[in-house]
Structure formats: C-alpha cells, structure tokens
Coordinates of C-alpha atoms in Angstrom, one line a residue:
M294 CA 23.0 178.7 51.8
S295 CA 25.3 177.2 54.4
N296 CA 27.1 175.2 51.7
L297 CA 27.6 178.3 49.7
I298 CA 29.0 180.2 52.7
N299 CA 31.4 177.4 53.5
N300 CA 32.5 177.0 49.9
N301 CA 33.2 180.7 49.7
M302 CA 35.2 180.4 53.0
I303 CA 37.2 177.6 51.5
E304 CA 37.9 179.5 48.3
G305 CA 39.0 182.6 50.4
Y306 CA 41.3 180.5 52.6
I307 CA 43.0 178.9 49.6
L308 CA 43.5 182.3 47.9
D309 CA 45.0 183.6 51.2
I310 CA 47.4 180.7 51.5
V311 CA 48.5 181.1 47.8
S312 CA 48.8 184.9 48.1
R313 CA 50.8 184.8 51.4
S314 CA 53.1 182.1 50.1
R315 CA 53.9 184.1 47.0
S316 CA 54.5 187.2 49.1
I317 CA 57.0 185.3 51.3
K318 CA 58.7 183.8 48.3
K319 CA 59.2 187.2 46.7
K320 CA 60.8 188.5 49.9
C321 CA 63.0 185.4 50.1
E322 CA 64.1 185.9 46.5
L323 CA 65.1 189.5 47.4
F324 CA 67.0 188.2 50.4
L325 CA 69.0 185.8 48.2
T326 CA 70.5 188.9 46.4
K327 CA 71.9 190.3 49.7
D328 CA 75.3 189.8 51.3
Y329 CA 75.8 187.6 54.4
I330 CA 78.8 186.6 56.5
S331 CA 77.9 182.9 56.3
D332 CA 75.7 180.5 54.3
S333 CA 73.2 180.0 57.1
P334 CA 70.8 182.8 56.1
L335 CA 70.8 181.5 52.5
H336 CA 70.1 177.9 53.7
L337 CA 67.1 179.1 55.7
T338 CA 65.9 181.4 52.9
R339 CA 65.9 178.6 50.3
T340 CA 64.3 176.2 52.8
I341 CA 61.4 178.7 53.4
I342 CA 60.8 179.0 49.7
K343 CA 60.6 175.2 49.4
I344 CA 58.2 175.0 52.4
C345 CA 55.9 177.5 50.9
D346 CA 55.8 175.5 47.6
Y347 CA 55.2 172.3 49.6
L348 CA 52.3 173.7 51.6
N349 CA 50.7 175.1 48.4
K350 CA 51.0 171.8 46.7
A351 CA 49.6 169.9 49.7
T352 CA 46.7 172.2 50.0
L353 CA 45.7 172.0 46.3
S354 CA 46.2 168.2 46.4
H355 CA 44.0 167.8 49.4
F356 CA 41.3 170.1 47.8
N357 CA 41.3 168.0 44.6
E358 CA 40.9 164.8 46.7
I359 CA 37.7 166.0 48.3
T360 CA 36.2 168.3 45.7
N361 CA 33.2 166.0 45.1
E362 CA 32.6 165.6 48.8
L363 CA 32.4 169.3 49.7
T364 CA 28.6 169.1 50.0
D365 CA 29.1 167.0 53.2
W366 CA 29.0 169.3 56.3
D367 CA 31.7 167.4 58.3
I368 CA 34.1 167.3 55.4
Q369 CA 33.6 171.0 54.8
Q370 CA 34.3 171.8 58.4
N371 CA 37.4 169.6 58.6
F372 CA 38.8 171.1 55.5
I373 CA 38.2 174.7 56.7
K374 CA 40.0 173.8 59.9
Y375 CA 42.9 172.4 57.8
L376 CA 43.0 175.6 55.8
R377 CA 43.0 177.8 58.9
N378 CA 45.9 175.8 60.4
T379 CA 47.8 176.0 57.2
D380 CA 47.3 179.7 56.9
V381 CA 48.5 180.3 60.5
L382 CA 51.5 178.1 59.7
I383 CA 52.4 180.1 56.7
Q384 CA 52.1 183.3 58.7
D385 CA 54.5 181.8 61.3
I386 CA 56.9 180.8 58.5
G387 CA 56.7 184.4 57.2
S388 CA 57.7 185.7 60.7
L389 CA 61.1 183.9 60.3
L390 CA 62.0 186.4 57.5
R391 CA 63.0 189.0 60.2
F392 CA 65.8 186.7 61.3
I393 CA 67.2 186.5 57.8
D394 CA 66.9 190.3 57.4
G395 CA 68.7 190.8 60.6
S396 CA 71.6 188.6 59.6
R397 CA 72.6 190.7 56.7
I398 CA 76.2 191.8 56.7
E399 CA 75.6 195.4 57.6
K400 CA 73.6 194.5 60.7
L401 CA 76.1 192.2 62.3
P402 CA 79.4 192.5 64.2
W403 CA 80.8 190.9 61.0
S404 CA 84.4 190.7 62.2
I405 CA 83.6 188.2 64.9
I406 CA 81.0 186.0 63.2
P407 CA 83.4 183.7 61.2
A408 CA 85.6 183.2 64.3
F409 CA 82.5 182.5 66.5
Q410 CA 81.2 180.0 64.1
D411 CA 84.5 178.2 64.0
L412 CA 84.5 178.2 67.8
L413 CA 81.0 176.7 67.8
E414 CA 82.0 174.0 65.4
S415 CA 84.9 173.0 67.7
V416 CA 82.7 172.9 70.7
I417 CA 79.5 171.4 69.2
P418 CA 80.3 169.8 65.9
K419 CA 77.7 169.4 63.2
V420 CA 75.3 172.3 64.1
E421 CA 74.4 175.4 62.1
I422 CA 73.6 178.8 63.6
L423 CA 72.2 182.1 62.5
I424 CA 73.2 185.1 64.5
R425 CA 71.0 188.2 64.4
P426 CA 70.4 191.4 66.3
Q427 CA 67.2 192.0 68.3
W428 CA 65.7 195.1 69.8
K429 CA 65.2 193.4 73.2
Y430 CA 68.3 194.1 75.3
N431 CA 69.4 190.6 75.8
Y432 CA 71.7 187.9 74.5
S433 CA 69.6 184.8 73.9
I434 CA 69.4 181.5 72.0
Y435 CA 66.3 179.9 70.5
T436 CA 67.1 176.3 71.7
T437 CA 64.5 174.7 69.4
D438 CA 66.2 173.2 66.4
F439 CA 64.6 174.7 63.3
R440 CA 65.2 171.6 61.2
T441 CA 63.4 169.3 63.7
A442 CA 60.6 171.8 64.1
F443 CA 60.1 172.0 60.3
I444 CA 59.9 168.2 60.1
N445 CA 57.4 167.9 62.9
F446 CA 54.9 170.3 61.4
L447 CA 55.4 169.3 57.8
E448 CA 54.9 165.6 58.5
E449 CA 51.2 166.3 58.9
Y450 CA 51.0 167.1 55.1
K451 CA 53.0 164.1 53.8
D452 CA 49.8 162.2 52.9
Y453 CA 48.8 164.9 50.4
V454 CA 52.2 165.0 48.6
P455 CA 53.6 161.5 48.9
D456 CA 55.9 162.0 45.9
V457 CA 57.9 164.7 47.7
S458 CA 60.6 163.8 50.3
L459 CA 60.9 166.1 53.3
E460 CA 64.4 165.1 54.1
S461 CA 66.1 165.0 50.6
E462 CA 64.0 167.7 48.9
I463 CA 62.3 170.2 51.2
L464 CA 65.0 170.3 53.9
S465 CA 68.0 169.5 51.7
E466 CA 69.5 173.0 52.5
L467 CA 69.3 172.3 56.3
K468 CA 71.5 169.3 56.7
L469 CA 72.3 170.0 60.3
P470 CA 70.5 171.1 63.5
F471 CA 69.8 174.8 63.0
Y472 CA 69.7 177.3 65.9
L473 CA 69.1 181.0 66.2
I474 CA 71.3 183.2 68.5
S475 CA 70.4 186.8 69.2
F476 CA 72.3 189.8 70.6
P477 CA 71.1 193.3 71.5
S478 CA 71.3 195.5 68.4
L479 CA 72.4 198.4 70.6
E480 CA 75.6 196.5 71.3
R481 CA 76.5 195.5 67.7
K482 CA 79.9 197.2 68.0
N483 CA 80.6 196.4 71.6
I484 CA 83.2 193.7 71.4
L485 CA 83.6 193.7 75.2
L486 CA 80.0 192.3 75.6
H487 CA 80.1 189.7 72.9
P488 CA 81.8 187.0 75.0
L489 CA 78.2 186.5 76.3
L490 CA 77.7 184.7 73.0
G491 CA 79.7 181.9 74.7
H492 CA 76.9 181.7 77.3
E493 CA 74.4 181.0 74.5
I494 CA 76.6 178.1 73.3
G495 CA 76.4 176.9 76.8
H496 CA 72.6 176.5 76.6
L497 CA 73.0 174.0 73.8
L498 CA 75.4 171.9 76.0
A499 CA 73.2 172.4 79.1
D500 CA 70.3 170.9 77.2
Q501 CA 72.4 167.8 76.6
F502 CA 73.3 167.6 80.3
I503 CA 69.8 168.2 81.8
T504 CA 68.3 164.8 80.9
E505 CA 65.0 163.4 81.8
E506 CA 66.8 161.1 84.3
R507 CA 68.3 164.2 86.0
K508 CA 64.9 165.8 86.2
D509 CA 63.4 162.7 87.7
A510 CA 66.2 162.4 90.3
F511 CA 65.7 166.1 91.3
S512 CA 61.9 165.5 91.7
Q513 CA 62.6 162.5 93.9
N514 CA 65.0 164.6 96.0
I515 CA 62.6 167.4 96.6
I516 CA 59.3 165.7 96.9
N517 CA 59.4 165.4 100.7
T518 CA 60.2 169.1 101.1
I519 CA 57.3 170.0 98.8
T520 CA 54.9 167.7 100.6
K521 CA 55.7 169.4 104.0
I522 CA 55.3 172.8 102.5
V523 CA 51.9 171.9 101.0
E524 CA 50.8 170.3 104.3
N525 CA 51.8 173.5 106.2
D526 CA 50.0 175.7 103.6
L527 CA 46.8 173.6 104.0
K528 CA 47.0 173.9 107.7
E529 CA 47.4 177.7 107.6
Q530 CA 44.3 177.7 105.3
S531 CA 42.4 175.7 108.0
I532 CA 41.8 172.9 105.5
K533 CA 41.7 169.8 107.8
K534 CA 42.4 166.2 106.9
D535 CA 38.8 165.2 107.4
N536 CA 37.8 167.7 104.7
L537 CA 36.2 165.8 101.8
F538 CA 38.5 167.6 99.4
Y539 CA 41.7 167.5 101.5
R540 CA 43.3 164.8 99.5
A541 CA 42.5 166.4 96.2
F542 CA 43.7 169.8 97.4
K543 CA 46.9 168.2 98.6
E544 CA 47.7 166.2 95.5
E545 CA 47.0 169.1 93.1
S546 CA 49.1 171.5 95.2
I547 CA 52.0 169.1 95.3
R548 CA 51.8 168.6 91.5
Q549 CA 51.8 172.4 91.0
K550 CA 54.7 173.1 93.4
L551 CA 56.7 170.2 92.0
E552 CA 56.2 171.6 88.5
E553 CA 57.3 175.1 89.7
G554 CA 60.3 173.6 91.6
L555 CA 61.4 171.7 88.6
K556 CA 61.3 174.8 86.4
C557 CA 63.2 176.8 89.0
W558 CA 65.9 174.1 89.3
K559 CA 66.2 173.7 85.5
R560 CA 66.4 177.5 84.9
G561 CA 69.0 178.0 87.6
L562 CA 71.1 175.0 86.5
E563 CA 71.1 175.9 82.8
E564 CA 72.0 179.5 83.4
I565 CA 74.8 178.8 85.8
L566 CA 76.2 176.0 83.6
S567 CA 75.9 178.2 80.5
D568 CA 77.9 180.9 82.4
L569 CA 80.6 178.3 83.1
V570 CA 80.7 177.2 79.4
G571 CA 81.1 180.8 78.4
T572 CA 83.9 181.1 81.0
I573 CA 85.6 178.0 79.6
L574 CA 85.5 179.5 76.2
F575 CA 86.3 183.2 76.9
G576 CA 87.9 183.2 80.4
P577 CA 88.0 186.5 82.3
A578 CA 86.3 188.3 79.3
A579 CA 83.1 186.3 80.2
L580 CA 83.4 187.4 83.8
F581 CA 83.6 191.1 82.9
A582 CA 80.8 190.9 80.3
S583 CA 78.6 189.1 82.9
F584 CA 79.4 191.7 85.4
D585 CA 78.3 194.4 83.0
M586 CA 74.9 192.7 82.6
A587 CA 74.6 192.3 86.4
L588 CA 75.2 196.0 87.0
Q589 CA 72.2 196.7 84.7
Q590 CA 69.9 194.2 86.3
G591 CA 70.8 194.0 90.0
F592 CA 72.6 191.4 92.0
D593 CA 70.1 189.8 94.4
H594 CA 66.8 189.3 92.6
P595 CA 65.4 186.0 94.0
P596 CA 64.3 183.4 91.5
S597 CA 60.5 183.7 90.9
P598 CA 57.9 183.1 88.2
Y599 CA 58.0 186.9 87.5
D600 CA 61.6 186.8 86.1
N601 CA 61.4 183.2 84.7
F602 CA 63.3 181.9 87.7
Y603 CA 66.6 183.4 86.8
P604 CA 69.2 182.8 89.6
P605 CA 70.7 185.9 91.3
W606 CA 73.5 187.6 89.4
R607 CA 75.7 187.6 92.6
L608 CA 75.4 183.8 92.7
R609 CA 76.2 183.5 89.0
L610 CA 79.3 185.8 89.3
R611 CA 80.5 183.8 92.3
Y612 CA 80.4 180.6 90.3
I613 CA 82.3 182.2 87.5
I614 CA 85.0 183.7 89.6
D615 CA 85.4 180.5 91.7
F616 CA 85.8 178.6 88.5
L617 CA 88.5 181.0 87.2
N618 CA 90.4 180.8 90.5
K619 CA 90.5 177.0 90.3
T620 CA 92.3 177.0 87.0
N621 CA 95.9 176.0 86.9
E622 CA 97.0 179.5 85.8
K623 CA 97.1 182.5 88.1
L624 CA 95.0 185.0 86.2
F625 CA 94.9 187.9 88.7
P626 CA 96.4 190.3 89.5
I627 CA 97.7 191.1 86.0
D628 CA 101.3 192.3 86.2
K629 CA 101.8 195.8 84.9
K630 CA 104.8 194.7 82.9
Y631 CA 102.5 192.7 80.6
F632 CA 99.8 195.3 80.1
K633 CA 99.9 199.0 80.8
Y634 CA 96.1 199.1 81.7
S635 CA 96.5 196.2 84.2
D636 CA 95.6 198.4 87.2
R637 CA 92.2 199.2 85.7
I638 CA 91.5 195.5 84.9
N639 CA 92.6 194.4 88.4
N640 CA 90.4 197.0 90.0
V641 CA 87.4 195.7 88.2
Y642 CA 88.3 192.1 89.2
Y643 CA 88.7 193.1 92.8
A644 CA 85.3 194.9 92.7
I645 CA 83.6 191.7 91.4
K646 CA 85.5 189.6 94.0
E647 CA 84.3 191.9 96.8
I648 CA 80.7 191.7 95.5
T649 CA 80.7 187.9 95.4
E650 CA 82.2 187.6 98.9
K651 CA 78.9 189.1 100.2
T652 CA 76.2 186.4 100.7
T653 CA 73.0 188.5 100.5
D654 CA 71.8 186.4 97.6
I655 CA 72.3 183.2 99.6
D656 CA 70.5 184.7 102.6
I657 CA 67.5 185.6 100.4
I658 CA 67.4 182.0 99.0
N659 CA 67.7 180.4 102.4
K660 CA 64.7 182.4 103.7
N661 CA 62.5 180.4 101.4
T662 CA 62.3 176.7 102.3
M663 CA 61.6 175.6 98.7
L664 CA 64.4 177.8 97.1
Q665 CA 66.8 176.6 99.8
S666 CA 66.1 173.0 99.0
I667 CA 66.3 173.5 95.2
Y668 CA 69.6 175.3 95.3
S669 CA 71.2 172.9 97.8
N670 CA 70.2 170.0 95.4
M671 CA 71.6 171.9 92.5
Q672 CA 75.1 172.0 93.8
S673 CA 76.0 168.4 92.9
D674 CA 74.5 168.9 89.5
I675 CA 76.7 171.9 88.8
T676 CA 79.8 169.9 89.9
E677 CA 78.8 167.1 87.5
G678 CA 78.0 169.6 84.8
I679 CA 81.5 171.1 84.9
E680 CA 83.0 167.6 84.6
F681 CA 80.6 166.9 81.7
F682 CA 81.7 170.0 79.8

C-alpha cells in the first residue's frame, strides 16, 4: 500500500510540474506579443520559457533513470523530495511573470526609460535592467543578479540533462548580469521623484565597494566596543564570571551583537553611498527628491532592526547637501535672471539646509554606545566610497 501511495504522489507531482510549466509558458507567449520600451522584458520572458522546458526535461529524464528502482523506499522518498523542490522552483519562476507584466509600455514612465538605461550603461557597463512599478511605496533594487541566481539553482539539474548547455542554450538571452529596479506605481508620472532611480544604481556600485575585507576591518574596529557592551549587559543581569555558563553567554552575545552591528553598518553605508551616487548623477534633483521622501517618513528615526537599520533621513540629507556644496560650481542660490521660479527652488533649498543644520539625529545616535561607534567608524568608509565612485 505504501508503494502505491508514493507512486501516486510521484505521478501527481510530475503532472503538477508539467501543468504549471505549460501554464507559465502560455503566459510568456502572450507577453511576447506585448510592447516594451526595451528588450529586457523579452530576454527574461524567453529565458523563463527555456527554464520551464529544461526543468521538465530534467524531471522526466530523472524519472526514466529510476523507474525500475521505485519499489525502493529510500529512492521513492528522495525522488518525491526532488519533485517537491522542483515544483516550488517552478512556482517561484512563475512569480517572476509579474515583473514582466509590470514592464509593459503602458505601465512605465516610458519617456525616461531609454535615457535611464543609457545612463546606467555609462555608469555600470555590461549590465541589463528591468524597470517595473510596484504597489509598495518605495524605490528599490533587487541586487541579486537574476542570471547568476538562475545558474545556481539550475546547476543541480545538469546531471539529468547533460546534453543541454546552461550558458549557451538556456541562458543565451541573458548575456549580462540582470537586475530588477522598482518604483512606486503611484508616482509613474512624477518626473520630479524619478531621480531616486539614481539611488538604486548606487546600490549596485555600493555592493562593489563593500567588500569582505571592509566588513572584516569594521568588525575588528568595533569588537572591543561590543565586548564592553556585552560585559555590562551580563553584569546588569547579575550573571557573574564564576557562573558555569558565563563564557558561553558572553561569546554568543558578542556574536549576535557583532552580526547586528555589521548589518547596521552595511545598511547605513550602502544607503548613504547610494544617495551620493544619485547626487553625482542627478545633482540637486536628487536632493529635492530625497527631501520629498524624508518628509513622508520622518527625519530622525534611529537605525534599528524594526526599520532594517535605515540611517536617519536628516543624516542622509546632510551628506547630500554637503556633497553638493563641495562641488566646484556654485549651485545655490539660483539667480532669478536664469530661471523665473528660482525663488521657489531657493526656498526649498534653504529649508533643507536649515533642517540639516540641526543635529537631533546625531544626538539620538550618540545616546546609544553601539550606534555611536558604528557611525563614527562609518565616516572614513564614506570618504573612501566617494573617492571610489
């Protein structure tokens, strides 16, 4: 009876995989008939079709290899696990269709996409992007390269389809690293906010700058501070050094706090550096767009696990405005003879300047020993990051 049940499960999973793959392919074939600003959605669509065919072929090939051994319990269970994982993978592949659907010409600020892609090519050559709207009110980038991700999970199936090349056949459409950039759908026509796309380009450059060596150097710089914080915490909890578990408590607490501190440092550094890349690309427009976002979210929220360790907006705006003021050209105030609305723009600039001159964000950071140490260590990294960019 158990063999019968397992064989029925196997048959059901295979049918699910084939059925889902066909459904995804049909939707992809429909997407291929739509209009897009660039070729990126078409490249991803055709790649998904090939992946579905590849997984189907691998599954059937694997099944044919073990058909005569399916009476063995262990082989049955391993194959059922394989089928479950493949089914989940195909479901995940299907979820990518929403990105393609969102990149259709009628859903994008189409007039800026070609210019933005040309800009990206000049800043980070040999990458491909897909831009799409999202319901979440945020500009964001999915920093995982789709091409690399596809290779990583498809390599597990190579043994079952040795005659098919991942690089030259399945991923022939994705010749370059492929990234997803999202913007809030509510702002599709708001050209004044779209300079924030420059911030998303910054994330790709920040990833290049924040190396493992930099992470290790930061960890070394902050370890003494974390050790003292942990020792004080244990003392407040009345856990004495002669406690049998004192050493274990201390080592685990240091590990956890170091992990948290590293994440806080990385998030703060990549956000600030991405702001500065956006400023390099879009100048004052990036400042004003960032200010608009800051108005909606607040200026002085301290970095914490609850907000993914985002640095305070007041701090971010201060870095942007300081960077602009250090350029060779005098940007503000704008002379009225050059632009009739110069007074309005100047007033916004002076409002931002006044906001950044207040140090309530720094006061909040300095009240927390760990945050104070993280952000003081971050300063030299930001300076080096600007030189790197």
